[in-house]
């Protein structure tokens, strides 16, 4: 994780998709140590155990528009908004982002 992101994370809110994995979990921990509020998502929220008052665990299927919208809403209600997002979801899409679909 770039050091400048960690330096600027204090008091900001990050959303980490795929937070239950090894790298995703490490990103969550680094952001929390840097003073960020963090919402972390995984298909099974029980796998998320940061145990930190500034951590919001969320169950989210990353290909469900309803789940993503709900996770964004819950994060916004809990922390007042989202300043940055980190995608650690183990899915691969190839091509320009503007041309990608949920299918």
GROMACS .gro file of C-alpha atoms in nm:
model
  103
    1UNK     CA    1   0.000   0.000   0.000
    2UNK     CA    2   0.145   0.338  -0.094
    3UNK     CA    3   0.277   0.519   0.213
    4UNK     CA    4   0.114   0.846   0.108
    5UNK     CA    5  -0.231   0.681   0.119
    6UNK     CA    6  -0.165   0.569   0.475
    7UNK     CA    7  -0.040   0.915   0.573
    8UNK     CA    8  -0.357   1.072   0.438
    9UNK     CA    9  -0.594   0.805   0.574
   10UNK     CA   10  -0.640   0.944   0.924
   11UNK     CA   11  -0.997   1.059   0.975
   12UNK     CA   12  -1.105   0.946   0.629
   13UNK     CA   13  -1.328   0.656   0.535
   14UNK     CA   14  -1.222   0.371   0.311
   15UNK     CA   15  -1.426   0.089   0.162
   16UNK     CA   16  -1.233  -0.236   0.114
   17UNK     CA   17  -1.407  -0.492  -0.107
   18UNK     CA   18  -1.269  -0.841  -0.054
   19UNK     CA   19  -1.157  -0.766   0.301
   20UNK     CA   20  -1.164  -1.127   0.426
   21UNK     CA   21  -0.865  -1.244   0.223
   22UNK     CA   22  -0.504  -1.226   0.326
   23UNK     CA   23  -0.415  -0.913   0.133
   24UNK     CA   24  -0.757  -0.753   0.184
   25UNK     CA   25  -0.737  -0.817   0.558
   26UNK     CA   26  -0.388  -0.667   0.570
   27UNK     CA   27  -0.514  -0.356   0.388
   28UNK     CA   28  -0.794  -0.319   0.644
   29UNK     CA   29  -0.550  -0.353   0.935
   30UNK     CA   30  -0.304  -0.102   0.786
   31UNK     CA   31  -0.581   0.153   0.727
   32UNK     CA   32  -0.718   0.110   1.079
   33UNK     CA   33  -0.369   0.155   1.227
   34UNK     CA   34  -0.336   0.473   1.018
   35UNK     CA   35  -0.652   0.612   1.177
   36UNK     CA   36  -0.906   0.553   0.901
   37UNK     CA   37  -1.265   0.443   0.934
   38UNK     CA   38  -1.296   0.125   0.729
   39UNK     CA   39  -1.592  -0.063   0.588
   40UNK     CA   40  -1.484  -0.408   0.476
   41UNK     CA   41  -1.691  -0.642   0.266
   42UNK     CA   42  -1.692  -1.014   0.203
   43UNK     CA   43  -1.955  -1.259   0.085
   44UNK     CA   44  -1.966  -1.389   0.444
   45UNK     CA   45  -1.936  -1.107   0.700
   46UNK     CA   46  -1.856  -1.363   0.973
   47UNK     CA   47  -1.511  -1.395   0.810
   48UNK     CA   48  -1.442  -1.028   0.890
   49UNK     CA   49  -1.306  -0.983   1.238
   50UNK     CA   50  -1.107  -0.663   1.266
   51UNK     CA   51  -1.258  -0.612   1.614
   52UNK     CA   52  -1.201  -0.237   1.593
   53UNK     CA   53  -1.451   0.037   1.675
   54UNK     CA   54  -1.377   0.209   1.341
   55UNK     CA   55  -1.443  -0.107   1.138
   56UNK     CA   56  -1.777  -0.188   0.975
   57UNK     CA   57  -1.804  -0.550   0.854
   58UNK     CA   58  -2.046  -0.596   0.564
   59UNK     CA   59  -2.178  -0.902   0.384
   60UNK     CA   60  -2.172  -0.820   0.013
   61UNK     CA   61  -2.182  -1.015  -0.310
   62UNK     CA   62  -1.967  -0.798  -0.539
   63UNK     CA   63  -2.174  -0.884  -0.847
   64UNK     CA   64  -2.508  -0.795  -0.687
   65UNK     CA   65  -2.607  -0.437  -0.760
   66UNK     CA   66  -2.845  -0.445  -0.462
   67UNK     CA   67  -2.571  -0.570  -0.225
   68UNK     CA   68  -2.325  -0.307  -0.346
   69UNK     CA   69  -2.582  -0.028  -0.311
   70UNK     CA   70  -2.674  -0.149   0.040
   71UNK     CA   71  -2.306  -0.166   0.144
   72UNK     CA   72  -2.246   0.187   0.019
   73UNK     CA   73  -2.557   0.312   0.201
   74UNK     CA   74  -2.457   0.140   0.527
   75UNK     CA   75  -2.104   0.279   0.505
   76UNK     CA   76  -2.233   0.629   0.438
   77UNK     CA   77  -2.474   0.607   0.732
   78UNK     CA   78  -2.203   0.477   0.966
   79UNK     CA   79  -1.920   0.712   0.867
   80UNK     CA   80  -2.078   1.001   0.675
   81UNK     CA   81  -1.941   0.909   0.333
   82UNK     CA   82  -1.666   0.722   0.152
   83UNK     CA   83  -1.338   0.894   0.069
   84UNK     CA   84  -1.164   0.609  -0.112
   85UNK     CA   85  -1.213   0.247  -0.215
   86UNK     CA   86  -0.978  -0.050  -0.242
   87UNK     CA   87  -1.078  -0.349  -0.456
   88UNK     CA   88  -0.933  -0.679  -0.334
   89UNK     CA   89  -1.211  -0.897  -0.477
   90UNK     CA   90  -1.069  -1.204  -0.647
   91UNK     CA   91  -1.248  -1.144  -0.977
   92UNK     CA   92  -1.086  -1.051  -1.303
   93UNK     CA   93  -1.237  -0.841  -1.576
   94UNK     CA   94  -1.041  -0.751  -1.886
   95UNK     CA   95  -1.107  -0.438  -2.086
   96UNK     CA   96  -1.187  -0.072  -2.038
   97UNK     CA   97  -1.386  -0.009  -1.719
   98UNK     CA   98  -1.645   0.200  -1.903
   99UNK     CA   99  -1.727  -0.101  -2.123
  100UNK     CA  100  -1.764  -0.359  -1.845
  101UNK     CA  101  -2.099  -0.494  -1.733
  102UNK     CA  102  -2.202  -0.694  -1.428
  103UNK     CA  103  -2.247  -1.003  -1.642
   0.00000   0.00000   0.00000
